[in-house]
Amino acid sequence: MPESDILQAGTPADSKAVASLYFDTTAPLLDVQELRVDFQTKEGVAHAVNGVSFTLEAGRTLGILGESGCGKSVTAQAIMGILDSPPARVVGGKVLLSGVDLLTLNEDARRQIRANRIGMVFQDALSALNPVFTVGWQLGELFRKHRDFSRKQAKQEAVRLLDLVGIPAAGQRVDDFPHQFSGGMRQRVMIAMALALDPNVIIADEPTTALDVTVQAQIMKLLADLQAERNMGLILITHDIGVVADVADDICVMYAGREVEKADVYAIYDSPAHPYTQALLESIPRVDMKGQQLASIQGLPPNLTSMPSGCAFHPRCRFARERCREDTPPLYTVTPGRLSACHFFQEVLDS
Amino acid sequence: MSEVILAATDVRKYFPITAGVLKRTVGHVQAVDGISLELYQGETLGIVGESGCGKSTLARVLMGLIPATSGSVKLEGEELVGMKPSRLRKIRRDVQIIFQDPYSSLDPRMTVGKIIGEPFEIHAEVAPKGERRRKVQELLEVVGLSPEHINRYPHQFSGGQRQRIGIARALALRPKVIICDEPVSALDISVQAQVVNLLENLQSEFGLSYIFVAHDLSVVRHISDRVGVMYLGKMVELGTEDQIYERPTHPYTQALLSAVPVPDPGLRGHRKQIVLTGELPSAANPPSGCRFRTRCWKAQSVCAESEPALEVRDGGDHPSACHFAEVIDVTHAAY
Amino acid sequence: MSSSSPVTEAPGAIPPETPVRGRGPTSGSIWKDARHQLSRNPVFVVCSLVVLVVVSWALFPQLWTSLGKLECDININRTPPSWFPGKTQPGYDADLDGYVLGTTTLGCDMYSQIIWGARPSIVVAVIVTAMTALVGTTLGLVAGYYGGWVDTVISRITDIFLGLPFLLGAVIFLALLKSQSIWAVILVLVVLGWTQMTRIVRGTALSLRDQDFVEAARAMGATNGRIILRHILPNALAPIIVLCTIYVGSFIAAEATLTFLGVGLKPPEVSWGITIAQGQDFAVAGFPHLLVFPCIVLVVTVLSFILMGDALRDALDPKGR
Ligand SMILES: Nc1ncnc2c1ncn2[C@@H]1O[C@H](COP(=O)(O)OP(=O)(O)O)[C@@H](O)[C@H]1O
Ligand SMILES: Nc1ncnc2c1ncn2[C@@H]1O[C@H](COP(=O)(O)OP(=O)(O)O)[C@@H](O)[C@H]1O
Ligand code: SF4
Ligand SMILES: [Mg+2]
Ligand SMILES: [Mg+2]
């Protein structure tokens, strides 16, 4: 029998809903299967997430890469259970956290899991933090609510966390309000919030997109260090091909709500197996090379309410032919552990 | 080298900080503080730096959109600072600007035809009335949009397409210089390349000179012939693209470059990483001496005492504002 | 095989793009979109019908009633309609044909008095609104666009006028003016009413001034006048129109209030305020119809304008979609 690891056993705030769940430590840490999310819009149903699957093991970093609107944030929000519904509706799939399907849990249990097991870092820290409370109060709140800490203990914890994420003079800054921090420091506060209750998984949704490169480097280093130290699973969502190349172990490339390629980071940058990945890599200039004319991808991502037939990428694809218009490509196995949703992945690999 | 088309000498722009009901001036934001540069005919001068370092302010001062506090800006030898407004309006034909935000840069109540045609209405001598529509359609074609879209409104276009409309508007008067203020920063990666390519093609087609302001060092390297690096209102290093990216000598440039991620996991751990500590100081109260000294790992007492001038130094082959200028390769892997 | 390679490599080979479909409304301008949205909004449709009817009373009262403005018969005064509860004047035939809403205090047909009364109310409200819009827009645009001391001066003056209590101010002014003609009422309402418009237009102009498209126009060499007229004003038009619609309603109410208080219009003028004022004494004495009918018309009209303004605001606000 797999050993059952009752969530934060004995913590008083754990509700019955969660205490009765059995987390199977031999199952993958996070296993997302065929997740589907629809949005009800004026123009019809938008399939924002269209069958996304991935697994994340402890201590590993999964990079989810894609352009804006491809469904990265919606995927993250669906995993966290913080989608606004309506208009959003999870219409299929499973989100297994150590074997427990989060999508079947009630709201109370999900809240517990959210607080204790999955931490989330948002792009816009200023709007993710409450402007009218000090950061210390907001951090402490987590401990008061979920750990029954006293005010004093909670504040001590807040200072410890701020210190941990590298905020200088944490003891004084704990009483500051979010707007009194710079962008980079605010992002550190967000990370402290996400880490507070020792989660197993951290989901970082574009954590550095709003920051300057030097600050971005600091934040990425912090996230990577903390992850290694605590052996957490990290999902790093970004549109920046460079950032994921630096830190991710595995990459999942999304296009129009679907994953089009999934592979380990070295393979994907070395020889992409999907035309979209390939085109993305060719279309960005690099700081370490003086490039030629950039290869750009013609056209625009599709409208999610009226997706092209067959492969959603076919109108922009240089490998496209008749078959792509008709058959939706399944996720072909390129090599074990490497998937590509392109009928002609071999050709892409060879080119 | 070809001739200088736009030259700035010791340009300063201070914004007053006011306080209280009486709007008393209590200090100044030194947004641009003593910058000199020259833009040559047909070249692209890239300006990089972190947000808030004064890039946009410099761009606006260079085109006379906001008056400089002091210094001189000369367009083909003609002084813009202190020029009569009526003359300035005429001369604006020659310098145009492309903005970062594809949403706020187009008037939402005007059709695309009206937007691109407005320059002809302002400078009626450029195109007679009957020709304007045709000219607008030509411009649409030049930037890769269909001439049939002339009656559409901006909100019917995507970000990249709107940026093209902005480019068409800037091109209308056949300017000599176009100042691009982060023209691709708000665009998606796949669309960004389209716009960068378009800008490059237009440059060779029309012989334009660009000042290309951006915080993305990769894009700036791609498009620029020469690059200036700004920090807190000052130019800290200025050189050719090769000099700045292959042989940077200023510690700030080196830190910036080393922080740019390279889309090649094979380089992981092999590139020099310079992680800056501390926060960007306030432009209202910059550090004495070298403005970078509070975050610089090389700083000595001389850095607090004397301000390093932007000049060619022993350690390098191009101007650098550091007392201890020395080449470090940070972009490539060092095994 | 795909015949064309969509990935452009050759310089200048950027293929023309088609506009995005589905992102944002597909139709034309914001006005067209708004019209489309409004035509499906039942509140707006009902309100605009009411407004149309009331305006047609004001423009062509003869179309609605055959009786003249002052064609009254004091002998049949204060007669409630037969279907309405209330006392009947002794000695009269209660069921007077044609007086569907009964008669007024002076024995006029209530229905035609309401029709005739629309004109002064609407005229006052429309003229006052037009004038406040003119003054408010001009001052607001100038203050918001130029900023600096111009703005300071205009804003301070606005603040002073805003400090005056509207109703009390109007009553005092009118009482002092003595000549209580329709023009006096208009003048007083304009003097007290332009501030709100100025403030709103100023705020809009202030936020538009820093938009990139204004900067782009300046970069092209546009004069300030051109920028204000071609860029700022068209973009500020939506809030101005919304405010005007609401203003018409409020000024109808204001005119009626002043008239009721005895400082507005005076008989022999016919207006809703006058009818209400004349009816008030007898309403409690058993003739509620004297008050009920003109009040209902007044309230419904005012409400219609205000709701119409609200619907317009929603339709013109791009964030609302
Ligand atoms: N609140 C919403 N209402 C309607 N559609 C939405 C909403 N939020 C997201 N979407 C749709 O979901 C798609 C994916 O969005 P998102 O996950 O935020 O993209 P990104 O990859 O940039 O994070 C978008 O293209 C959008 O059409
Ligand atoms: N109109 C203004 N009034 C006051 N301060 C300003 C104004 N415009 C810019 N600044 C200040 O000048 C500095 C430089 O700004 P900016 O030129 O926009 O930087 P960048 O474009 O490099 O991000 C910033 O500190 C900013 O706050
Ligand atoms: S002058 Fe001094 S402080 Fe400034 S960059 Fe050089 S070493 Fe650093
Ligand atoms: Mg997102
Ligand atoms: Mg800027």
XYZ file of C-alpha atoms in Angstrom, chain A residues 1-346:
346
model
C 0.000 0.000 0.000
C 1.318 3.426 -0.811
C 2.003 5.395 2.271
C -0.665 7.972 2.825
C 0.502 11.417 3.506
C -2.283 13.333 5.061
C -1.909 16.916 4.170
C 0.019 18.820 6.803
C -1.206 16.268 9.300
C -2.433 17.752 12.499
C -2.611 21.348 11.384
C -5.689 22.544 13.184
C -7.149 24.584 10.350
C -7.372 21.668 7.984
C -10.982 20.993 7.336
C -12.474 17.555 7.321
C -12.816 17.839 3.590
C -9.078 17.699 3.120
C -8.098 15.533 6.043
C -9.961 12.614 4.523
C -8.048 12.785 1.255
C -5.234 10.365 0.597
C -2.313 11.763 -1.294
C -0.403 9.026 -2.972
C 3.272 9.895 -2.755
C 4.191 7.476 -5.521
C 1.908 9.170 -8.014
C 3.304 12.089 -10.015
C 3.266 15.318 -8.058
C 1.018 17.068 -10.547
C -0.596 15.262 -13.422
C -2.835 17.254 -15.730
C -4.820 15.151 -18.150
C -6.751 16.407 -21.145
C -7.770 19.627 -19.468
C -10.422 21.590 -21.341
C -11.755 25.036 -20.518
C -14.392 26.916 -22.477
C -15.401 30.527 -22.280
C -18.893 31.653 -23.067
C -18.458 34.816 -25.115
C -20.712 36.971 -27.232
C -19.293 35.489 -30.389
C -19.767 31.936 -29.244
C -17.890 29.398 -27.196
C -14.141 30.008 -27.068
C -12.117 26.874 -26.462
C -9.388 28.564 -24.470
C -7.802 25.340 -23.270
C -8.265 22.439 -25.565
C -6.952 19.200 -24.112
C -3.742 20.020 -22.290
C -1.818 17.250 -20.536
C 1.462 17.272 -18.683
C 3.078 15.862 -15.602
C 5.328 17.584 -13.164
C 7.616 15.762 -10.767
C 9.006 17.124 -7.554
C 12.181 19.109 -8.038
C 11.589 19.719 -11.716
C 10.704 22.810 -13.681
C 8.186 22.714 -16.473
C 8.206 25.684 -18.806
C 4.928 26.475 -20.537
C 5.707 28.611 -23.534
C 3.332 30.372 -25.863
C 2.184 33.712 -27.197
C -0.435 35.783 -25.450
C -3.931 34.398 -25.680
C -2.853 30.799 -26.196
C -4.339 29.712 -22.882
C -1.388 29.637 -20.512
C -2.983 31.663 -17.756
C -6.303 29.897 -18.099
C -4.526 26.555 -17.696
C -2.835 27.808 -14.552
C -6.065 29.208 -13.171
C -7.879 25.956 -13.889
C -5.241 24.026 -11.953
C -5.498 26.468 -9.080
C -9.277 26.466 -9.252
C -9.482 30.238 -9.466
C -11.218 30.594 -12.812
C -14.141 32.971 -12.923
C -17.069 30.855 -13.842
C -19.050 32.023 -15.609
C -17.748 32.845 -18.193
C -15.199 30.054 -17.808
C -16.190 26.410 -17.542
C -13.921 23.421 -17.098
C -15.482 21.000 -19.540
C -13.143 18.071 -19.276
C -9.967 16.553 -17.960
C -8.345 15.838 -14.646
C -5.926 17.693 -12.441
C -4.294 15.068 -10.235
C -2.239 16.323 -7.344
C -0.439 13.290 -5.926
C -3.238 11.177 -7.300
C -6.147 13.288 -6.025
C -8.328 14.818 -8.715
C -8.711 18.443 -7.697
C -11.525 19.069 -10.141
C -13.828 16.756 -8.182
C -13.252 18.455 -4.833
C -15.596 20.942 -3.280
C -14.705 24.584 -2.952
C -13.694 24.294 0.680
C -11.239 21.503 0.016
C -9.800 23.306 -2.959
C -9.202 26.373 -0.871
C -7.260 24.276 1.599
C -5.190 22.696 -1.153
C -4.591 26.065 -2.739
C -3.265 27.448 0.482
C -1.177 24.477 1.555
C -0.051 22.643 -1.535
C 0.053 24.927 -4.550
C 1.471 28.419 -4.534
C 0.957 30.873 -7.335
C 3.012 33.863 -8.448
C 1.256 36.307 -10.739
C 2.632 38.687 -13.320
C 1.160 41.796 -11.822
C 2.117 41.767 -8.178
C 0.610 45.177 -7.556
C -2.887 44.029 -8.388
C -2.414 40.607 -6.814
C -1.601 42.125 -3.438
C -4.184 43.979 -1.423
C -3.304 47.677 -1.453
C -4.860 48.520 1.903
C -2.981 46.026 4.077
C 0.715 45.886 4.861
C 2.624 43.052 3.260
C 3.392 41.705 6.716
C -0.273 41.549 7.557
C -1.080 39.782 4.293
C 1.674 37.232 4.818
C 0.760 36.756 8.457
C -2.869 36.265 7.527
C -1.942 32.993 5.850
C -0.468 31.674 9.087
C -3.261 32.980 11.255
C -5.875 31.447 9.048
C -4.312 28.156 8.103
C -1.968 27.524 10.996
C -3.762 29.222 13.869
C -0.676 31.238 14.680
C -0.903 34.136 17.080
C -0.461 37.643 15.738
C 3.063 37.807 17.015
C 4.084 34.431 15.647
C 2.518 35.272 12.299
C 4.469 38.475 12.078
C 7.692 36.667 12.904
C 6.963 34.238 10.119
C 6.288 37.115 7.744
C 9.649 38.668 8.553
C 11.385 35.326 8.116
C 9.795 34.860 4.701
C 10.586 38.357 3.505
C 14.138 37.753 4.577
C 14.158 34.449 2.750
C 13.138 36.051 -0.542
C 15.902 38.612 -0.191
C 14.138 41.755 0.910
C 16.685 43.930 2.703
C 15.753 45.107 6.199
C 12.794 42.728 6.253
C 12.058 43.610 9.863
C 11.200 47.179 8.892
C 9.700 46.577 5.495
C 7.190 44.114 6.896
C 5.009 47.074 7.863
C 5.111 48.677 4.432
C 2.254 48.667 1.969
C 2.607 47.010 -1.439
C 2.897 50.294 -3.336
C 5.933 51.231 -1.282
C 7.942 48.439 -2.897
C 9.603 48.565 -6.307
C 8.414 46.181 -9.005
C 11.105 43.635 -8.314
C 10.627 43.767 -4.556
C 6.884 43.354 -4.968
C 7.473 40.265 -7.023
C 9.615 38.958 -4.165
C 6.751 39.579 -1.784
C 4.488 37.601 -4.115
C 6.951 34.759 -4.050
C 7.029 34.899 -0.271
C 3.230 34.633 -0.220
C 3.324 31.677 -2.569
C 5.954 29.942 -0.451
C 4.432 30.718 2.903
C 2.777 27.414 3.683
C 5.428 25.184 2.123
C 3.649 24.193 -1.059
C 4.729 21.247 -3.180
C 4.025 23.032 -6.419
C 4.617 26.622 -7.448
C 2.940 28.024 -10.522
C 4.594 31.204 -11.736
C 2.549 32.955 -14.431
C 4.844 35.357 -16.279
C 6.604 36.285 -13.045
C 9.125 38.571 -14.719
C 7.315 39.909 -17.751
C 6.789 43.336 -16.232
C 10.351 43.619 -14.940
C 13.630 44.863 -16.345
C 16.214 42.304 -17.381
C 18.516 42.817 -14.434
C 15.619 42.395 -12.024
C 14.308 39.483 -14.045
C 17.630 37.746 -13.570
C 17.409 38.265 -9.809
C 13.886 36.914 -9.586
C 14.586 33.887 -11.760
C 17.616 33.076 -9.656
C 15.566 33.359 -6.497
C 12.868 31.071 -7.845
C 15.386 28.492 -9.043
C 17.278 28.518 -5.734
C 14.142 28.151 -3.646
C 12.885 25.385 -5.834
C 16.081 23.387 -5.601
C 16.306 23.947 -1.861
C 12.764 22.784 -1.173
C 12.491 20.220 -3.933
C 9.298 21.755 -5.233
C 7.761 21.311 -8.627
C 7.792 24.594 -10.553
C 5.595 25.504 -13.476
C 7.025 28.514 -15.219
C 4.640 30.170 -17.647
C 6.126 32.680 -20.025
C 6.214 33.928 -23.571
C 9.953 34.579 -23.357
C 11.859 31.829 -25.113
C 15.076 32.911 -23.455
C 13.853 32.754 -19.879
C 12.636 29.162 -20.066
C 15.786 28.056 -21.849
C 17.733 29.154 -18.820
C 15.775 27.393 -16.100
C 13.314 24.776 -17.331
C 13.868 21.034 -17.426
C 10.947 20.335 -19.712
C 9.122 22.567 -22.117
C 5.549 22.484 -23.233
C 4.770 24.774 -26.170
C 1.169 25.892 -26.485
C -0.656 27.262 -29.488
C -4.334 28.206 -29.595
C -5.227 26.343 -26.418
C -3.372 23.153 -27.280
C 0.065 21.862 -26.567
C 1.833 21.451 -29.842
C 5.171 20.208 -28.607
C 6.510 18.759 -25.399
C 10.078 17.743 -24.813
C 13.034 18.218 -22.561
C 14.619 21.609 -22.886
C 17.797 20.565 -24.663
C 16.002 18.618 -27.367
C 13.496 21.320 -28.118
C 16.004 24.117 -28.576
C 18.371 21.875 -30.439
C 15.919 20.558 -32.978
C 12.309 21.559 -32.655
C 9.818 18.983 -33.851
C 6.928 21.323 -34.497
C 6.854 24.053 -37.139
C 5.512 26.570 -34.645
C 8.348 26.001 -32.211
C 10.794 26.153 -35.046
C 9.359 29.401 -36.384
C 9.360 30.952 -32.913
C 13.008 30.128 -32.424
C 13.876 31.590 -35.801
C 11.890 34.742 -35.287
C 13.673 36.042 -32.219
C 16.896 37.985 -32.365
C 19.660 36.855 -30.034
C 21.842 39.048 -27.921
C 24.912 36.920 -28.547
C 24.725 36.976 -32.355
C 24.354 39.621 -34.997
C 21.510 38.133 -36.962
C 20.315 38.294 -40.510
C 16.772 39.140 -41.478
C 14.451 37.547 -38.942
C 12.136 34.838 -40.136
C 8.695 35.999 -39.121
C 5.549 33.953 -38.869
C 2.925 35.287 -41.196
C -0.529 36.132 -39.955
C -2.043 36.005 -36.523
C -3.042 33.407 -33.953
C -6.548 32.128 -34.667
C -9.740 33.307 -33.124
C -10.643 30.783 -30.458
C -14.327 30.851 -31.277
C -13.772 29.781 -34.861
C -10.661 27.669 -34.945
C -9.252 26.583 -38.302
C -10.064 23.021 -39.285
C -7.436 20.345 -38.875
C -4.216 21.639 -37.356
C -4.888 25.067 -35.835
C -1.495 26.259 -37.035
C -1.946 25.317 -40.683
C -2.789 28.799 -42.022
C 0.580 30.040 -40.801
C 2.649 26.936 -41.286
C 5.310 26.553 -43.901
C 5.005 22.779 -43.897
C 1.245 22.815 -44.283
C -0.440 20.731 -46.938
C -3.858 19.294 -47.644
C -3.807 16.796 -44.801
C -3.223 19.529 -42.219
C -6.432 21.239 -43.253
C -8.435 18.074 -42.716
C -6.932 15.960 -39.932
C -6.233 17.332 -36.526
C -2.798 15.949 -35.701
C -2.651 13.888 -32.509
C 0.336 14.230 -30.212
C 2.776 11.970 -32.030
C 5.577 10.433 -30.038
C 8.757 11.638 -31.674
C 11.097 9.838 -29.348
C 10.122 8.457 -25.937
C 9.103 11.380 -23.778
C 8.998 13.745 -26.705
C 5.700 14.699 -28.330
C 4.745 16.802 -31.319
C 1.333 17.635 -32.732
C 2.425 17.795 -36.346
C 1.791 15.270 -39.095
C 5.160 16.027 -40.576
C 7.290 16.223 -37.458
C 9.987 14.130 -39.068
